[in-house]
Coordinates of C-alpha atoms in Angstrom, one line a residue:
Chain A
M260 CA -7.1 8.6 18.7
S261 CA -5.8 6.2 16.1
R262 CA -7.0 4.0 13.2
V263 CA -4.9 1.3 11.4
L264 CA -5.0 1.3 7.6
S265 CA -4.3 -2.2 6.3
L266 CA -2.8 -2.4 2.8
T267 CA -1.0 -4.7 0.5
T268 CA 1.4 -3.2 -2.1
M269 CA 4.5 -4.5 -3.9
G270 CA 3.5 -7.9 -2.5
V271 CA 4.0 -6.4 1.1
P272 CA 1.1 -6.7 3.6
L273 CA 1.5 -3.6 5.8
D274 CA -0.3 -1.6 8.3
V275 CA -0.1 2.2 8.8
E276 CA -1.3 3.4 12.3
L277 CA -2.8 6.8 11.8
L278 CA -2.3 9.0 14.9
G279 CA -3.7 12.2 16.1
D280 CA -7.0 14.1 16.1
N281 CA -7.6 13.7 12.4
A282 CA -7.0 9.9 12.3
E283 CA -10.7 9.1 11.7
E284 CA -11.2 11.5 8.9
V285 CA -7.9 10.6 7.2
Y286 CA -8.8 7.0 7.5
E287 CA -12.2 7.3 5.8
L288 CA -10.6 9.3 3.0
A289 CA -7.5 7.0 2.7
I290 CA -9.6 3.8 2.2
G291 CA -11.1 5.5 -0.8
A292 CA -7.8 6.7 -2.2
W293 CA -5.9 3.5 -1.6
S294 CA -8.8 1.3 -2.9
R295 CA -6.6 -0.9 -5.1
C296 CA -4.3 -1.7 -2.1
L297 CA -6.7 -2.5 0.7
R298 CA -6.1 -5.6 2.6
D299 CA -9.3 -7.0 4.1
D300 CA -8.5 -10.8 4.0
G301 CA -7.4 -11.1 7.5
T302 CA -3.8 -11.7 6.8
A303 CA -1.4 -10.1 9.3
A304 CA 0.8 -7.3 8.5
E305 CA 4.4 -8.1 7.6
V306 CA 5.5 -4.5 8.6
T307 CA 3.9 -1.6 10.3
S308 CA 4.5 2.2 10.1
S309 CA 2.7 5.2 11.6
L310 CA 1.6 8.6 10.4
D311 CA 0.8 11.6 12.5
T312 CA -2.4 13.2 11.1
S313 CA -2.0 16.3 13.4
P314 CA -0.6 18.7 10.6
G315 CA -4.0 18.4 8.9
V316 CA -6.1 16.0 6.8
R317 CA -4.8 17.0 3.3
Q318 CA -1.2 17.0 4.5
A319 CA -1.6 13.6 6.1
L320 CA -3.2 12.2 3.0
H321 CA -0.3 13.7 1.0
D322 CA 2.2 12.3 3.4
L323 CA 0.7 8.9 3.5
S324 CA 1.9 8.1 0.0
P325 CA 5.6 8.2 0.7
V326 CA 5.1 6.5 4.0
V327 CA 3.5 3.6 2.3
T328 CA 6.0 3.5 -0.6
V329 CA 9.1 3.7 1.5
T330 CA 7.6 1.0 4.1
A331 CA 7.1 -1.3 1.2
I332 CA 10.4 -0.7 -0.5
D333 CA 12.3 -1.3 2.8
A334 CA 10.5 -4.5 3.3
R335 CA 11.7 -5.8 0.0
I336 CA 15.3 -4.5 -0.1
G337 CA 17.5 -7.2 -1.4
R338 CA 14.7 -9.2 -2.9
L339 CA 13.1 -7.0 -5.6
L340 CA 14.5 -4.6 -8.2
M341 CA 12.7 -1.4 -7.3
I342 CA 12.8 1.3 -9.9
H343 CA 11.5 4.8 -9.6
A344 CA 9.2 4.4 -12.6
G345 CA 5.6 4.2 -13.8
A346 CA 4.2 1.1 -15.5
V347 CA 1.1 -0.1 -17.2
E348 CA 0.2 -3.7 -18.5
V349 CA 0.1 -3.2 -22.3
S350 CA -1.2 -6.6 -23.0
A351 CA -2.0 -9.7 -20.9
G352 CA 1.1 -10.5 -18.9
R353 CA 3.4 -7.9 -20.5
A354 CA 4.2 -4.6 -18.8
L355 CA 5.9 -1.3 -20.0
A356 CA 7.9 0.6 -17.5
F357 CA 8.9 4.2 -17.9
V358 CA 11.6 5.8 -16.0
A359 CA 12.0 9.5 -15.2
H360 CA 13.3 11.6 -12.4
S361 CA 10.8 13.3 -10.2
G362 CA 8.8 15.9 -12.2
G363 CA 9.9 14.2 -15.4
G364 CA 6.5 13.0 -16.7
K365 CA 5.8 9.6 -15.0
T366 CA 2.4 10.7 -13.5
T367 CA 1.3 12.6 -16.6
L368 CA 2.1 9.6 -18.8
T369 CA 0.5 7.2 -16.4
R370 CA -2.7 9.1 -16.4
E371 CA -2.6 9.1 -20.2
L372 CA -1.9 5.4 -20.7
A373 CA -3.8 3.9 -17.7
R374 CA -7.0 5.0 -19.4
S375 CA -6.5 2.1 -21.7
F376 CA -4.0 -0.1 -20.2
G377 CA -3.9 -1.9 -16.8
Y378 CA -2.5 0.4 -14.1
L379 CA 0.5 -0.9 -12.2
S380 CA 2.0 2.3 -10.7
D381 CA 3.0 5.8 -11.2
E382 CA 5.9 5.8 -8.8
T383 CA 7.7 2.5 -8.2
V384 CA 8.0 -0.6 -10.4
A385 CA 9.0 -3.6 -8.2
I386 CA 10.4 -6.4 -10.2
N387 CA 11.3 -10.0 -9.2
P388 CA 14.7 -10.4 -10.7
N389 CA 14.2 -14.1 -11.0
D390 CA 11.3 -14.0 -13.5
L391 CA 10.8 -10.3 -14.1
T392 CA 7.2 -10.4 -12.7
I393 CA 6.0 -7.1 -11.4
E394 CA 4.5 -6.7 -7.9
P395 CA 2.0 -3.8 -8.5
H396 CA 2.1 -0.6 -6.5
P397 CA -1.3 0.8 -7.5
K398 CA -1.1 3.9 -5.3
P399 CA -3.4 6.9 -5.7
L400 CA -2.3 9.5 -8.2
S401 CA -1.2 12.9 -6.9
I402 CA -3.3 15.5 -8.9
L403 CA -2.7 19.2 -8.6
E404 CA -5.9 21.1 -7.8
D405 CA -6.4 24.4 -9.6
G406 CA -5.3 27.4 -7.6
D407 CA -4.6 25.3 -4.6
G408 CA -1.0 24.2 -4.6
F409 CA -2.0 21.0 -2.9
K410 CA -2.1 17.7 -4.6
R411 CA -5.3 15.6 -4.2
Q412 CA -4.8 11.8 -3.7
V413 CA -7.1 10.2 -6.3
S414 CA -7.8 6.5 -6.5
P415 CA -7.2 4.7 -9.8
D416 CA -10.7 3.4 -9.3
A417 CA -12.0 6.9 -9.3
L418 CA -10.2 7.7 -12.4
G419 CA -11.6 4.6 -14.2
F420 CA -8.2 2.9 -14.7
P421 CA -8.4 -0.7 -15.7
S422 CA -6.7 -3.2 -13.4
P423 CA -4.1 -5.5 -14.9
V424 CA -5.5 -8.7 -16.3
D425 CA -2.6 -10.9 -15.3
R426 CA 0.5 -10.7 -13.1
P427 CA 2.6 -9.0 -15.8
R428 CA 6.3 -9.5 -16.6
L429 CA 8.6 -6.6 -17.6
A430 CA 8.5 -6.6 -21.4
R431 CA 9.8 -3.2 -22.2
I432 CA 11.5 -0.3 -20.4
V433 CA 12.0 3.2 -21.6
V434 CA 13.5 6.4 -20.1
L435 CA 11.3 9.5 -20.7
E436 CA 12.8 12.6 -22.3
R437 CA 9.9 15.1 -22.5
S438 CA 10.5 18.6 -23.9
D439 CA 8.3 21.4 -25.0
E440 CA 10.8 22.1 -27.7
W441 CA 10.5 18.7 -29.3
Q442 CA 9.0 19.3 -32.6
R443 CA 8.7 15.9 -34.1
G444 CA 6.9 12.7 -33.2
P445 CA 8.2 10.3 -30.5
E446 CA 11.7 9.1 -31.3
L447 CA 13.2 5.9 -29.9
L448 CA 16.9 5.6 -29.2
P449 CA 18.4 2.4 -28.1
V450 CA 20.8 2.4 -25.1
G451 CA 23.6 -0.2 -24.6
T452 CA 23.4 -2.3 -21.5
L453 CA 26.2 -0.7 -19.5
E454 CA 25.1 2.9 -20.4
A455 CA 21.5 1.8 -19.5
I456 CA 22.6 0.5 -16.0
T457 CA 24.5 3.8 -15.5
M458 CA 21.4 5.8 -16.4
L459 CA 19.0 3.7 -14.2
A460 CA 21.1 3.2 -11.1
P461 CA 20.3 6.5 -9.6
Q462 CA 16.6 5.6 -10.0
I463 CA 16.9 2.2 -8.2
S464 CA 16.3 1.7 -4.4
A465 CA 19.2 -0.2 -2.7
L466 CA 20.6 -1.7 -5.8
S467 CA 23.8 -2.9 -3.9
A468 CA 21.6 -5.0 -1.6
L469 CA 20.4 -7.4 -4.4
P470 CA 22.5 -10.5 -5.0
Q471 CA 24.8 -9.8 -8.1
P472 CA 22.8 -6.6 -8.7
L473 CA 24.5 -5.5 -11.9
A474 CA 24.0 -9.0 -13.5
A475 CA 20.3 -8.9 -12.2
L476 CA 19.8 -5.4 -13.9
A477 CA 21.6 -6.4 -17.0
D478 CA 19.4 -9.5 -17.3
A479 CA 16.2 -7.6 -16.7
L480 CA 17.2 -5.1 -19.4
E481 CA 18.4 -7.7 -22.1
S482 CA 15.5 -9.9 -21.4
S483 CA 13.1 -7.0 -22.1
G484 CA 14.7 -5.8 -25.3
G485 CA 17.1 -3.3 -23.8
L486 CA 16.5 0.2 -22.5
Q487 CA 15.3 2.8 -24.9
R488 CA 15.2 6.6 -24.6
V489 CA 12.0 8.1 -25.8
K490 CA 12.0 11.8 -26.8
Y491 CA 8.5 13.4 -27.0
R492 CA 6.5 16.5 -26.4
E493 CA 3.1 15.4 -25.1
A494 CA 2.1 12.3 -23.2
S495 CA -0.7 11.7 -25.8
D496 CA 1.9 11.4 -28.5
L497 CA 3.0 8.2 -27.0
T498 CA -0.3 6.5 -26.9
P499 CA -0.1 5.2 -30.5
L500 CA 3.4 4.0 -29.9
V501 CA 2.3 1.9 -26.9
E502 CA -0.8 0.7 -28.8
G503 CA 1.6 -0.6 -31.5
W504 CA 3.8 -2.3 -28.8
A505 CA 0.6 -3.9 -27.3
A506 CA -0.4 -5.3 -30.7
T507 CA 2.9 -7.1 -31.4
Chain B
M175 CA 53.6 5.1 -6.3
G176 CA 56.6 2.9 -6.1
R177 CA 57.5 -0.7 -7.0
N178 CA 56.0 -3.8 -5.5
M179 CA 52.6 -2.0 -5.4
R180 CA 49.5 -4.3 -5.4
F181 CA 45.9 -3.5 -5.8
R182 CA 42.5 -5.2 -5.6
L183 CA 38.9 -4.5 -6.4
T184 CA 36.8 -3.0 -3.6
V185 CA 33.6 -3.0 -5.5
T186 CA 30.6 -5.2 -4.6
D187 CA 29.8 -6.1 -8.1
A188 CA 31.1 -5.9 -11.7
I189 CA 30.0 -6.9 -15.1
E190 CA 31.8 -6.8 -18.6
R191 CA 30.2 -6.3 -22.0
D192 CA 32.2 -6.1 -25.2
G193 CA 35.4 -5.4 -23.4
A194 CA 33.9 -2.5 -21.2
V195 CA 33.6 -2.9 -17.5
L196 CA 30.9 -1.5 -15.2
V197 CA 31.5 -1.8 -11.4
L198 CA 29.3 -1.0 -8.4
A199 CA 31.0 0.7 -5.4
G200 CA 28.3 1.3 -2.7
D201 CA 25.2 2.3 -4.6
T202 CA 27.4 4.1 -7.3
V203 CA 28.1 2.6 -10.7
H204 CA 31.2 3.4 -12.5
L205 CA 31.5 2.8 -16.2
L206 CA 35.3 2.4 -16.8
G207 CA 37.2 3.8 -19.7
P208 CA 39.1 1.3 -22.0
L209 CA 42.3 1.4 -19.9
A210 CA 40.6 1.0 -16.7
S211 CA 38.5 -1.8 -18.1
A212 CA 41.6 -3.5 -19.3
I213 CA 43.3 -3.2 -15.9
V214 CA 40.2 -4.6 -14.1
A215 CA 40.0 -7.4 -16.7
A216 CA 43.7 -8.3 -16.3
H217 CA 43.1 -8.4 -12.5
G218 CA 39.9 -10.4 -12.8
V219 CA 36.4 -8.8 -13.1
V220 CA 34.7 -10.9 -10.4
P221 CA 35.1 -9.1 -7.1
S222 CA 34.5 -12.1 -5.0
E223 CA 37.6 -13.8 -6.3
G224 CA 39.6 -10.7 -5.4
G225 CA 43.1 -11.4 -4.3
W226 CA 45.8 -8.9 -4.9
S227 CA 47.4 -8.1 -8.2
E228 CA 50.8 -6.9 -8.7
V229 CA 50.9 -3.7 -10.6
D230 CA 54.3 -4.6 -12.2
Q231 CA 52.5 -7.5 -14.0
L232 CA 49.9 -5.3 -15.5
P233 CA 51.8 -3.5 -18.4
S234 CA 52.4 -6.6 -20.4
R235 CA 49.0 -8.0 -19.8
V236 CA 47.2 -4.7 -20.7
E237 CA 49.3 -4.3 -23.9
E238 CA 48.3 -7.9 -24.9
M239 CA 44.7 -6.6 -24.8
L240 CA 45.0 -3.0 -26.0
G241 CA 48.2 -3.1 -28.0
E242 CA 51.5 -1.1 -27.3
A243 CA 50.9 2.0 -25.2
P244 CA 51.1 5.2 -27.2
G245 CA 53.8 7.6 -26.3
S246 CA 54.3 7.4 -22.5
N247 CA 55.5 4.5 -20.6
A248 CA 52.7 1.9 -20.2
R249 CA 53.4 1.6 -16.5
D250 CA 53.0 5.4 -15.9
L251 CA 49.7 5.3 -17.6
I252 CA 48.5 2.3 -15.6
L253 CA 49.7 3.9 -12.4
A254 CA 47.7 7.2 -13.2
V255 CA 44.5 5.1 -13.8
I256 CA 44.9 3.1 -10.7
E257 CA 45.2 6.3 -8.8
E258 CA 41.9 7.5 -10.2
L259 CA 40.3 4.1 -9.5
E260 CA 41.5 4.3 -5.9
A261 CA 40.0 7.9 -5.5
A262 CA 36.8 6.6 -6.8
G263 CA 36.6 3.7 -4.3
V264 CA 36.9 1.0 -7.0
V265 CA 40.3 -0.4 -6.0
E266 CA 42.4 -0.6 -2.9
V267 CA 46.1 -0.1 -3.2
A268 CA 48.9 -1.5 -1.0
T269 CA 52.7 -1.4 -1.1

């Protein structure tokens, strides 16, 4: 038993062959969760991958996200600057990317900001180093169900997130530093280019595969106003800040 | 480390900003301290132009950039930094 899930994300048309007894059920749920990435225009896949659904429907849906993300990243190694970050379109053609390690608040902030701003991704921001345009990766968000321990894969459409209006360019990039102990409003701290690259490098896939990678990353940072660290307590604290950026 | 020692960059990329040098070795970036930055700058920051540099030529070139070496012999300081850079995979050393 198998079904083929056809998607486009980060500009990569890809197919995932769903294998095993749960393939049909996983497929039906996946086309809902991945609604923003469905490819139904008849174009051929550039790359293919597969996923065994035998461990169970929820496990397979959970595993599908990294399979798609890694497949797309691998297809663009050496061509795109791919940062482990969330991103939203703050105004037509302008995107904000926010970097954090796993568990550092990207998805929570994405859920907050994407209610008002165009959803680009909560996981990977794929940037064309030539013009800083972003190839969206509008994957489902992983939302923890109460008392369950499993994360449900929820489509941005189901969450009512607006789509980007335009193909945005990177306009600002921040590193998230969330803390329950932070008592003040959000605080922004500029970071010099070389220090910024040092901070971001561990969050970038296959940096060395890009042509002149350090120059490309320095150019992306300096063209978007430089990296800033943002200290904050709650994701909702950042909404007025981002609204201010959108208005300028 | 003896006389007639040579070194060259083994990194895949490097950039300089305001006298500081950042290099990429594999997928690891190294932000070099002032003396290491001056050594790499004296050698030539661009890895693709990487021939070998004579270590004995460095002390005078580095002191032109940073001023006279404090206390210890400039060559000893430079040799210590080159040893660290070699351990980090930033340079290759030959004698």
